[in-house]
Coordinates of C-alpha atoms and ligand atoms in Angstrom, one line a residue:
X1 CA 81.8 -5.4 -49.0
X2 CA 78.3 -5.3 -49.6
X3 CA 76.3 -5.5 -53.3
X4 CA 78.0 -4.4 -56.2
X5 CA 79.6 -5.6 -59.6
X6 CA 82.9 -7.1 -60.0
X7 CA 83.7 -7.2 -63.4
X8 CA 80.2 -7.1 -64.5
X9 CA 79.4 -9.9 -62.0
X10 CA 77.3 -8.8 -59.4
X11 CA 78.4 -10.0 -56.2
X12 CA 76.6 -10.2 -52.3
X13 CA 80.1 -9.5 -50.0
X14 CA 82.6 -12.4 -51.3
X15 CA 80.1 -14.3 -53.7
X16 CA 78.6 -14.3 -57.6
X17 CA 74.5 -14.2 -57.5
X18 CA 74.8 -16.0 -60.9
X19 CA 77.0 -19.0 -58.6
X20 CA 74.7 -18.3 -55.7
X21 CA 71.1 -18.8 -57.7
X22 CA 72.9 -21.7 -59.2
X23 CA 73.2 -23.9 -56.0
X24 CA 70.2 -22.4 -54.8
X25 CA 67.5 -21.8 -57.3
X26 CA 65.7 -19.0 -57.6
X27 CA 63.5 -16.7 -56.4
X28 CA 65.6 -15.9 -53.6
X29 CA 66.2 -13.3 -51.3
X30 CA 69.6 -12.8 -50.6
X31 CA 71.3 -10.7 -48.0
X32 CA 74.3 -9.2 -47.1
X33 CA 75.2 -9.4 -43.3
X34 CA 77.7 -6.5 -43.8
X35 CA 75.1 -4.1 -45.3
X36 CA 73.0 -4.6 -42.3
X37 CA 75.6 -4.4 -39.4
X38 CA 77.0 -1.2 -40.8
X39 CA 73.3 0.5 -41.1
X40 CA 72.4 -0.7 -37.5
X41 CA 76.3 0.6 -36.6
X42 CA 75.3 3.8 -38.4
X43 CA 72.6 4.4 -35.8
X44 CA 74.9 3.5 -32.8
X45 CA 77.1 6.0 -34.3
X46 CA 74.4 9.0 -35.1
X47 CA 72.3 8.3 -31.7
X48 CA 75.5 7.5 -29.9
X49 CA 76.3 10.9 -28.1
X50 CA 72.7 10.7 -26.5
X51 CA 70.8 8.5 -23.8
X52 CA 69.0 6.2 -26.4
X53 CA 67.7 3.0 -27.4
X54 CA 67.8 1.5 -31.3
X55 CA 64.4 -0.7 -31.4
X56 CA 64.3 -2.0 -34.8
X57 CA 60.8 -2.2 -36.5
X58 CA 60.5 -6.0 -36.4
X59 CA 57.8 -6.0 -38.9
X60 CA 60.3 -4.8 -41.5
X61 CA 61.9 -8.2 -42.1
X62 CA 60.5 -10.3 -38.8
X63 CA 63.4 -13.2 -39.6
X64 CA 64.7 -14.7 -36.8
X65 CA 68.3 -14.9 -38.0
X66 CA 68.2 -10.9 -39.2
X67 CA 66.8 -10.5 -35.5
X68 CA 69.5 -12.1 -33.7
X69 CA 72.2 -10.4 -36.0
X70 CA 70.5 -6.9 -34.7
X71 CA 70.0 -8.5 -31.0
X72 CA 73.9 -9.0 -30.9
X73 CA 74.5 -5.6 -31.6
X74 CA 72.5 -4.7 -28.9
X75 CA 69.2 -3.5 -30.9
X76 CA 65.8 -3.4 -28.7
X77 CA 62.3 -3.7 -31.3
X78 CA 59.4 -1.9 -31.9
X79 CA 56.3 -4.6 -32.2
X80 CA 53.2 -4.8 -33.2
X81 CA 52.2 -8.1 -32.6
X82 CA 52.2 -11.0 -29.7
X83 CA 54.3 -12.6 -32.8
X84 CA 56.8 -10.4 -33.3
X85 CA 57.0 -10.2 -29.7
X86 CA 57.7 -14.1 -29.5
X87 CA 60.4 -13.1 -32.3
X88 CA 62.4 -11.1 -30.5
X89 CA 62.3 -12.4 -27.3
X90 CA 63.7 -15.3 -28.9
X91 CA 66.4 -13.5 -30.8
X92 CA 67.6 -12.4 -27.7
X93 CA 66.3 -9.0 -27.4
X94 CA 66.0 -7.5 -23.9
X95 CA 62.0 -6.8 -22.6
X96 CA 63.5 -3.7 -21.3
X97 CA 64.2 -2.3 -24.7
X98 CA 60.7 -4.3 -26.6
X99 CA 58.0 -1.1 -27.5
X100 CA 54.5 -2.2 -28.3
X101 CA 52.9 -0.4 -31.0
X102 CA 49.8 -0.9 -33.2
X103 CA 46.3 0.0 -32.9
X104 CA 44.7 -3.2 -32.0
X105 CA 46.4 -5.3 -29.4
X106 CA 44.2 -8.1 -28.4
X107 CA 43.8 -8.4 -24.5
X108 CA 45.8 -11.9 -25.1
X109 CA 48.6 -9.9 -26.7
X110 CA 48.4 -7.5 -24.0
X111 CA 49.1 -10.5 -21.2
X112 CA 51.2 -11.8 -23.1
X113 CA 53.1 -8.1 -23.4
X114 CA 52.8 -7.5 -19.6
X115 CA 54.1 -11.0 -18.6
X116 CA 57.0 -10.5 -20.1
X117 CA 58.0 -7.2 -18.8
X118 CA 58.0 -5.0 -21.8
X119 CA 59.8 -1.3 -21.8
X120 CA 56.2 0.2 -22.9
X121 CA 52.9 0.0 -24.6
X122 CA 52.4 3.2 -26.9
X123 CA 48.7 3.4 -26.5
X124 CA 47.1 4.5 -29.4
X125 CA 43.2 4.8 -27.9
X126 CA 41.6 5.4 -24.8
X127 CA 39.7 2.2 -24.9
X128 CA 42.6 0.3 -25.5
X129 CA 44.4 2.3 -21.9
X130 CA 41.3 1.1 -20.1
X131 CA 41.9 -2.5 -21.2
X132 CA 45.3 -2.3 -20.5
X133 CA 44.3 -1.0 -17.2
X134 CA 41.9 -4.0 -16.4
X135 CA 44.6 -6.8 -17.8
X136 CA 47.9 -5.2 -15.2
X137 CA 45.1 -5.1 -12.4
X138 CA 44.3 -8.6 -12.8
X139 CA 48.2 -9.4 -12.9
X140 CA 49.0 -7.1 -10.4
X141 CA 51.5 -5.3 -12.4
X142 CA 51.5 -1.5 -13.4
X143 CA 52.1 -1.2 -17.0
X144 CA 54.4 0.9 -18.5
X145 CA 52.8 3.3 -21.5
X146 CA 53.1 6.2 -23.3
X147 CA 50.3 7.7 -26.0
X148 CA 51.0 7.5 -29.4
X149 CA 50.3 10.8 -30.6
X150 CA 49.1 12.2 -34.0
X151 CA 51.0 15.5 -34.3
X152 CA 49.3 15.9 -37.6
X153 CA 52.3 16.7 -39.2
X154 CA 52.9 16.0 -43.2
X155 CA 55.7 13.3 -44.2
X156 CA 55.5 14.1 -47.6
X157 CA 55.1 9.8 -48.8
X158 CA 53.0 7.4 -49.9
X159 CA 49.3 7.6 -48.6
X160 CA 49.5 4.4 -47.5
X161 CA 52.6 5.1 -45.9
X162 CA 51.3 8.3 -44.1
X163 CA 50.6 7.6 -40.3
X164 CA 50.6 11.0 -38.6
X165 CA 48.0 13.2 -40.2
X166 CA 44.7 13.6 -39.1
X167 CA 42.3 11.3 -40.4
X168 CA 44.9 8.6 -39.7
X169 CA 43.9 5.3 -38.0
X170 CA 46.7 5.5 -36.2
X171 CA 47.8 7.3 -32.6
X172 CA 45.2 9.5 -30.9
X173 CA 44.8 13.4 -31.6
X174 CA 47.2 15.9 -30.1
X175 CA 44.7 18.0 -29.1
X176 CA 43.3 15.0 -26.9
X177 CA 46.6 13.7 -25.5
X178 CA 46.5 15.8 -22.2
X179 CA 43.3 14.6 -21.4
X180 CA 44.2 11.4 -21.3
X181 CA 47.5 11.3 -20.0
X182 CA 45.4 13.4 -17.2
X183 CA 43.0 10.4 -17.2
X184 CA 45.6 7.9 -17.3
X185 CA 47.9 9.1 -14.3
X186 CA 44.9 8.3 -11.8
X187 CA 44.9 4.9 -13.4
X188 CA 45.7 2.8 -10.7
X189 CA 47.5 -0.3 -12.7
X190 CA 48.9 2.2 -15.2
X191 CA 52.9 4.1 -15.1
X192 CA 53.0 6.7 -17.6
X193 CA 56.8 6.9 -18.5
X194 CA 56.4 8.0 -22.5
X195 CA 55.4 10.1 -25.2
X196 CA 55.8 8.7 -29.0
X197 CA 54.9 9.3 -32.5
X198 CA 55.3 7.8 -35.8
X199 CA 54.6 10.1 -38.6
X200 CA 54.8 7.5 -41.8
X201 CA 58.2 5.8 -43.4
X202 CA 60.2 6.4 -46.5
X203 CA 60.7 9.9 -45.4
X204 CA 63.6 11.8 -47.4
X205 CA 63.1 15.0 -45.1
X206 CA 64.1 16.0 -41.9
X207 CA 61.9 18.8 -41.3
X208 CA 58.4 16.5 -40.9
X209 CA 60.3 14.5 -37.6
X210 CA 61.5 18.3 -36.2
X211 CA 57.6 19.6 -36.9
X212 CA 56.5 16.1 -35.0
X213 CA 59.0 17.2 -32.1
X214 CA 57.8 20.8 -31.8
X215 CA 54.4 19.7 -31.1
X216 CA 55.3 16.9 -28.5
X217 CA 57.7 19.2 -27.0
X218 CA 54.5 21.3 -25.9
X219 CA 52.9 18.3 -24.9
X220 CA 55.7 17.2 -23.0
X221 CA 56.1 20.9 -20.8
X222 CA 52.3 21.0 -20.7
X223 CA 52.5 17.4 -19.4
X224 CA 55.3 18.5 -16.5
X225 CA 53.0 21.5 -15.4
X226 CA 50.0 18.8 -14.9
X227 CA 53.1 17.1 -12.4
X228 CA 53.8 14.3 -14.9
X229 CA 57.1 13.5 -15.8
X230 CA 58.2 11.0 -18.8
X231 CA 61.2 8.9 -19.0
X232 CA 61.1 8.3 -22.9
X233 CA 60.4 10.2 -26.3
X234 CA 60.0 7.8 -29.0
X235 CA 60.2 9.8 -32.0
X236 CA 59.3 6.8 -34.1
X237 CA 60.9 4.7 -37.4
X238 CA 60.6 6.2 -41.0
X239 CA 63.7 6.8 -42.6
X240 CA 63.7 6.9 -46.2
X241 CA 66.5 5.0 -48.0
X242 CA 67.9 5.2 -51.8
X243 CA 65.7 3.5 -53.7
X244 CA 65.7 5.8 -56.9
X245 CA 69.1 7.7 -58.0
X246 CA 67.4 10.5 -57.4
X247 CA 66.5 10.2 -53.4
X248 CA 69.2 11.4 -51.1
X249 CA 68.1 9.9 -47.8
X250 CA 69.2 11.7 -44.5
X251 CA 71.4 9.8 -42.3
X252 CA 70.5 8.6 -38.5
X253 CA 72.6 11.8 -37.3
X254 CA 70.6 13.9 -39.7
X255 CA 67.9 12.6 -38.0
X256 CA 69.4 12.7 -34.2
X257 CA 70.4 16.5 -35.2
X258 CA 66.8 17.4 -35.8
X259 CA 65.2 16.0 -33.0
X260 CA 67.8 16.9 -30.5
X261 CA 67.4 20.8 -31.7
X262 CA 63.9 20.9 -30.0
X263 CA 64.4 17.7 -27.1
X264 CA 68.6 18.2 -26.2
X265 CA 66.5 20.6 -23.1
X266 CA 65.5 17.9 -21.3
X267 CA 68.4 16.4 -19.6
X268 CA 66.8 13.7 -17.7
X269 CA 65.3 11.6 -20.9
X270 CA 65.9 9.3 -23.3
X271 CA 65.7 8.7 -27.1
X272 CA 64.0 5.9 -28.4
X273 CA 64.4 5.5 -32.6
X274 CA 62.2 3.3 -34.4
X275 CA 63.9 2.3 -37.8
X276 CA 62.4 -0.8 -40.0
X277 CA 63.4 0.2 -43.5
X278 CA 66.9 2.4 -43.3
X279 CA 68.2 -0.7 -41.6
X280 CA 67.7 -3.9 -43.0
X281 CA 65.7 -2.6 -47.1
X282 CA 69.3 -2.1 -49.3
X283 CA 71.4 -5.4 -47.5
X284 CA 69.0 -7.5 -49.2
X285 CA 68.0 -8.1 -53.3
X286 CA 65.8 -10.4 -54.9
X287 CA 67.1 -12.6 -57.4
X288 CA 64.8 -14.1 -60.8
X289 CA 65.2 -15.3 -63.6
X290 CA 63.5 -14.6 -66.7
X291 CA 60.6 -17.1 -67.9
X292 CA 59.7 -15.6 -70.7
X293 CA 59.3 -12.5 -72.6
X294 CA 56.7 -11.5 -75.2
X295 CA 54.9 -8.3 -77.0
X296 CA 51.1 -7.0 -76.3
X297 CA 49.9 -4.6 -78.2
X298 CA 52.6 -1.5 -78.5
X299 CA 54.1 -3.5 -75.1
X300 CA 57.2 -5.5 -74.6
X301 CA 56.8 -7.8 -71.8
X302 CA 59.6 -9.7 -69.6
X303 CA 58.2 -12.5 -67.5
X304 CA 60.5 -13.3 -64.6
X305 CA 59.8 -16.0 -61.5
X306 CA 59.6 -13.3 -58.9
X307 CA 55.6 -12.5 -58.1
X308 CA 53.5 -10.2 -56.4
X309 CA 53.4 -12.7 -53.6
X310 CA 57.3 -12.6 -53.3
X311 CA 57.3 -8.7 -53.5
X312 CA 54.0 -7.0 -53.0
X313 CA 55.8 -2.8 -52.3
X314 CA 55.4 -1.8 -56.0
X315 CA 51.7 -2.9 -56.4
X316 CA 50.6 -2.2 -52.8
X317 CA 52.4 1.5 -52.9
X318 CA 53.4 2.4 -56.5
X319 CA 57.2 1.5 -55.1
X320 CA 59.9 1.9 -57.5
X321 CA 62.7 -0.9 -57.1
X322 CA 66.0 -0.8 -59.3
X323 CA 66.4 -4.1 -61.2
X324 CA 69.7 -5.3 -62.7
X325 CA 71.1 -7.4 -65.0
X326 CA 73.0 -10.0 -62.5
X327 CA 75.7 -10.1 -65.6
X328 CA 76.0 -6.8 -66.8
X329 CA 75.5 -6.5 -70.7
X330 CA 76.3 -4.5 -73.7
X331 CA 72.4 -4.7 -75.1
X332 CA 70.6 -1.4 -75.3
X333 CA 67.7 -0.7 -72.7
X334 CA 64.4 -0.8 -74.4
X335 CA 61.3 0.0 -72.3
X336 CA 59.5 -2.5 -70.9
X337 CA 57.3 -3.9 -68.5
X338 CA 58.7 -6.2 -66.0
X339 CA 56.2 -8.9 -64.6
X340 CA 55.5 -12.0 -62.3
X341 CA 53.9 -15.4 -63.0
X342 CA 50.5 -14.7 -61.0
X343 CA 47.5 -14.1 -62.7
X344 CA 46.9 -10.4 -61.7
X345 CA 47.2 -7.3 -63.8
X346 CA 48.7 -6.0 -60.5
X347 CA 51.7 -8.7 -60.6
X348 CA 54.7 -6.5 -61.7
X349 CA 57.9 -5.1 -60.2
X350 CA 58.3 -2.4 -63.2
X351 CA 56.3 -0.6 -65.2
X352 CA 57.9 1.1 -68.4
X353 CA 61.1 0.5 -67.5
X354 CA 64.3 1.0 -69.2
X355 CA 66.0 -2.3 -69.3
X356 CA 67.6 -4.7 -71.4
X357 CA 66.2 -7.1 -73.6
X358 CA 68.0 -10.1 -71.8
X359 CA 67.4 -14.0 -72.9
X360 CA 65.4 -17.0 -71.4
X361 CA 67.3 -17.7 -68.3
X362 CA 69.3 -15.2 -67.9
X363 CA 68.7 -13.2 -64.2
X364 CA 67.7 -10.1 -63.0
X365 CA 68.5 -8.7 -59.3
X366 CA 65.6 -6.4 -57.9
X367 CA 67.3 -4.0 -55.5
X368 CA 66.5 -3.1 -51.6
X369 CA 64.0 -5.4 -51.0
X370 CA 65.3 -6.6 -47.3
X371 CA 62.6 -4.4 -45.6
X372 CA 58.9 -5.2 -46.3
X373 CA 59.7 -7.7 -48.7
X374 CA 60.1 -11.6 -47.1
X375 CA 57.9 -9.8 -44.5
X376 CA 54.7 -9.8 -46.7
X377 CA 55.4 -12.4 -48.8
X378 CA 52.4 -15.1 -49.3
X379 CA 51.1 -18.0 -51.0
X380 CA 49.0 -16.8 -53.5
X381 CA 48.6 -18.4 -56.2
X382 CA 49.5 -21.2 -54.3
X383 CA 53.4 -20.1 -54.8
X384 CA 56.0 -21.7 -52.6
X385 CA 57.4 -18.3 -50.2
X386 CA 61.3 -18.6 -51.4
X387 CA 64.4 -19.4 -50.1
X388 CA 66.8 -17.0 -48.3
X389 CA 70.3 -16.8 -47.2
X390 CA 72.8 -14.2 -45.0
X391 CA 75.9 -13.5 -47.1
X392 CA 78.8 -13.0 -44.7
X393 CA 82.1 -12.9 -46.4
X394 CA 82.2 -16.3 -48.5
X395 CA 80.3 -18.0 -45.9
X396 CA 76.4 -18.8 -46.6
X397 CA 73.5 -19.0 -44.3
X398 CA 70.1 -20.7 -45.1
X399 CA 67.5 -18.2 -43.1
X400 CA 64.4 -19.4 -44.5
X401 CA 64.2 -22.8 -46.6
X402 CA 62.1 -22.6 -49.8
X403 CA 58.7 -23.8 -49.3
X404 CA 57.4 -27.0 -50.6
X405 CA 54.5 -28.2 -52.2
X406 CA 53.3 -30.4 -48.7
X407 CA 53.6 -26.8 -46.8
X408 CA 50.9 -25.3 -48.9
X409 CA 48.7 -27.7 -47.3
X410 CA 50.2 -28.2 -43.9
X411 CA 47.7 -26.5 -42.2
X412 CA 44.6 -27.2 -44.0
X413 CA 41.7 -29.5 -42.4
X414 CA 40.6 -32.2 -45.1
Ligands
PLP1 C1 55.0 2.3 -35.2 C2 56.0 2.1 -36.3 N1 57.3 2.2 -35.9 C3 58.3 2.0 -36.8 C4 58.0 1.7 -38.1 C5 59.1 1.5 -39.1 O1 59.1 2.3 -40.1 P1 60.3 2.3 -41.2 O2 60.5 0.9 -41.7 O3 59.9 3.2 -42.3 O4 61.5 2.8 -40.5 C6 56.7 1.5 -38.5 C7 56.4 1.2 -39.9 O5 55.3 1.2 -40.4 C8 55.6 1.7 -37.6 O6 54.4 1.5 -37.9

C-alpha cells in the first residue's frame, strides 16, 4: 500500500490517479492515509522505548482531516500560530502535548495560548518572556516556557531552511540563554519546564541534531547548578526525506539514537520531537496535466496546470521534486523544462529535467509534495487553491473542495 505503479498505472493504495483525476479534475493533491500512518507509526516505534511526545509541525500540511488522522494516533503539535492552534485543538489534539513556537506571537495569540492550557511556549526573545509574563499575570496563570536556543550548529540545507546558526532570526543565542532562564525563574507568572531547539529541516545527517544536543546538554547541567530543573528537551522537527534517488534520509530511531547518546543521563525527562516533513511530504503527490508544450530558443517547454501558487518549494528553495508519467511510457526522456500557467519566470516545478515528451492531456504526478505544499498554496494569479482527497484503501475522502470562482472574492469589500 502506498504510491507506486501497477502495471505502469500509478496507483494511491487501492486506486489509478489517471481514474482518480478523471472524477475529480485536476490539479489535485492526493494523499495516501497509509503512507502517513506508517511514518507517524515509524516515530512511535523509534521514540517508543523513551518518555516522549510526537508533536507534529502543524504548519507542514495544517489540514484538518491530516490532523485528526495524526490526533488519533495520539500525535501532540508544534504551532506557530493562534491558527494552527485553533487547528489542532479542533482535530482533537491534547493542550497538554500543543508547543508554541515562532518568533512573533501576538499578545492575542499569547491569551489565546494560555487559555487554553498549552504544554509550553518556546520563547524565542526576552521581550517576548516579558510579554508573556504580563499576559499569565493578568490571567492569573503561570505559563509554562522553555527558550528556544540557537546552538549555532550547521544543518548542512537550504539557507532558507537553516534556523540554528547565528545570524538566524530565530531562537535566542546560547551564550545568552543562562541569563535569561536566570531572569526568567524570578518571573513571578512564569514556570520554566523546557529547553528546545530547532536547527533547520530537510536534514539528511544526524551529526548537526547530536552537535545541537551537546551544546544544550551544557546548558541544561549549567541550568541545574543555577537550581533549575526542566521537565522537557525538545530537540526540534527537521528530518530530511527522499526526495532525490540520491538522499538517504535517517530514520526517527537514527534520530532517537543520536540524541539519546548525549540526553539518555537524565532519567527524569522527557523527549519532545518536532517532525513536519518526514511525516506527512512522500504520502501525498500532486497530480497535472499537460496544457501545452512548446520550444524557446534551444528550450523545450512542457506547460502543465500545476502553478507556483499550487507548489511554491522549488521556486522558494531551489527544491527538487520527482515527476512522473501517471502512465508509464516507452518514449525517450528528452530534457526539458517543466512549467505552470502563471505569468512568472519563477513558475516551474523542473528545470532541465529528463522527462518524456508526453502529449496534450496526458498527466504528470509530482512526488512528495504532502508537507509544505497545500500549506502554502495561494491565489495568485487569481488561481482557484485545488482539490484534495485521503486515499484509504479504495475508499476516497474530499479534504479540501476545489475553490471556486465566487471564493476569490468572498472576502473582498466592493
Ligand atoms: C519550530 C519548528 N519545528 C518544527 C518544524 C518542522 O520541520 P520539518 O518539517 O522539517 O520536520 C519547523 C519547520 O520549519 C519549525 O520551524
Amino acid at each position: 500500500m502506498g504510491i507506486k505503479y501497477v502495471n505502469n498505472e500509478l496507483y494511491v493504495e487501492g486506486l489509478a490517479v489517471s481514474k482518480l483525476a478523471k472524477k475529480y479534475g485536476t490539479p489535485i493533491y492526493i494523499y495516501s492515509k497509509n503512507t502517513l500512518e506508517s511514518n507517524f507509526h515509524a516515530y512511535k516505534k523509534g521514540f517508543g522505548d523513551i518518555d516522549s511526545i510526537i508533536c507534529y509541525a502543524a504548519k507542514a500540511n495544517p489540514n484538518q482531516n491530516i490532523m485528526t488522522i495524526l490526533a488519533k494516533l495520539g500525535s501532540g503539535a508544534d504551532i506557530v500560530s493562534g491558527g494552527e492552534l485553533y487547528r489542532s485543538l479542533l482535530a482533537g489534539i491534547k493542550p497538554d502535548k500543543i508547543v508554541y513556537s515562532g518568533v512573533g506571537k501576538t499578545a492575542e495569540e499569547i491569551e489565546y495560548a494560555l487559555k487554553s492550557n498549552i504544554l509550553m511556549f518556546n520563547v524565542e526573545s526576552f521581550e517576548e518572556l516579558e510579554q508573556i509574563n504580563l499576559i499569565a499575570k493578568r490571567l492569573h496563570k503561570k505559563a509554562r516556557i522553555s527558550f528556544r536556543v540557537n546552538p549555532d550548529v550547521d544543518p548542512h540545507t537550504h539557507k532558507h531552511i537553516t534556523t540554528g546558526k547565528h545570524g538566524s532570526k530565530f531562537g535566542i543565542r546560547y551564550e545568552d540563554a543562562l541569563g535569561m532562564y536566570i531572569a526568567a525563574s524570578k518571573m513571578k507568572n512564569i514556570k520554566i519546564v523546557g529547553v528546545d531547539s530547532h536547527i533547520g529541516s530537510q536534514i539528511l545527517e544526524v551529526s548537526p541534531f547530536k552537535q545541537a544536543a551537546l551544546k544544550l546538554s551544557k546548558l541544561i547541567d549549567n541550568l541545574e547548578k543555577a537550581k533549575i530543573f526542566i521537565k522537557y528537551i525538545d530537540i526540534g522537527g527537521g528530518l530530511g526525506i527522499k526526495y532525490q534517488k540520491s538522499e538517504v534520509p535517517p530514520s526517527p530511531e537514527d534520530l532517537k539514537k543520536a540524541v539519546m547518546s548525549v540526553y539518555s543521563k537524565y532519567k527524569d525527562k522527557t523527549i519532545i520531537v518536532e517532525p513536519g516533513r518526514s511525516i506527512v511530504a512522500n504520502a501525498g503527490i500532486m497530480v497535472g496535466k499537460i496544457l501545452y508544450r512548446k520550444v524557446s530558443g534551444d528550450k523545450k517547454f512542457i506547460i502543465v496546470d500545476i502553478g507556483m501558487n499550487d507548489l511554491i518549494r522549488p521556486t522558494l528553495y531551489d527544491a527538487y521534486h520527482n515527476i512522473i508519467p501517471v502512465r508509464k511510457t516507452s518514449k525517450k526522456p528528452v530534457i526539458v523544462d517543466i512549467v505552470g500557467p502563471i505569468c512568472e519566470t519563477g513558475d516551474f516545478i523542473a528545470k532541465d529535467r529528463k522527462f518524456p515528451m508526453l502529449f496534450r492531456g496526458e498527466l504528470i504526478a509530482v512526488e512528495c509534495i504532502g508537507a509544505y505544499g497545500s500549506a502554502m498554496a495561494s491565489q495568485y494569479n487569481s488561481r482557484l487553491r485545488a482539490q484534495g482527497i485521503v486515499i484509504d484503501g479504495k475508499k476516497v475522502t474530499g479534504i479540501r473542495k476545489r475553490e471556486e470562482l465566487k471564493d476569490l472574492i468572498a472576502k473582498e469589500i466592493n
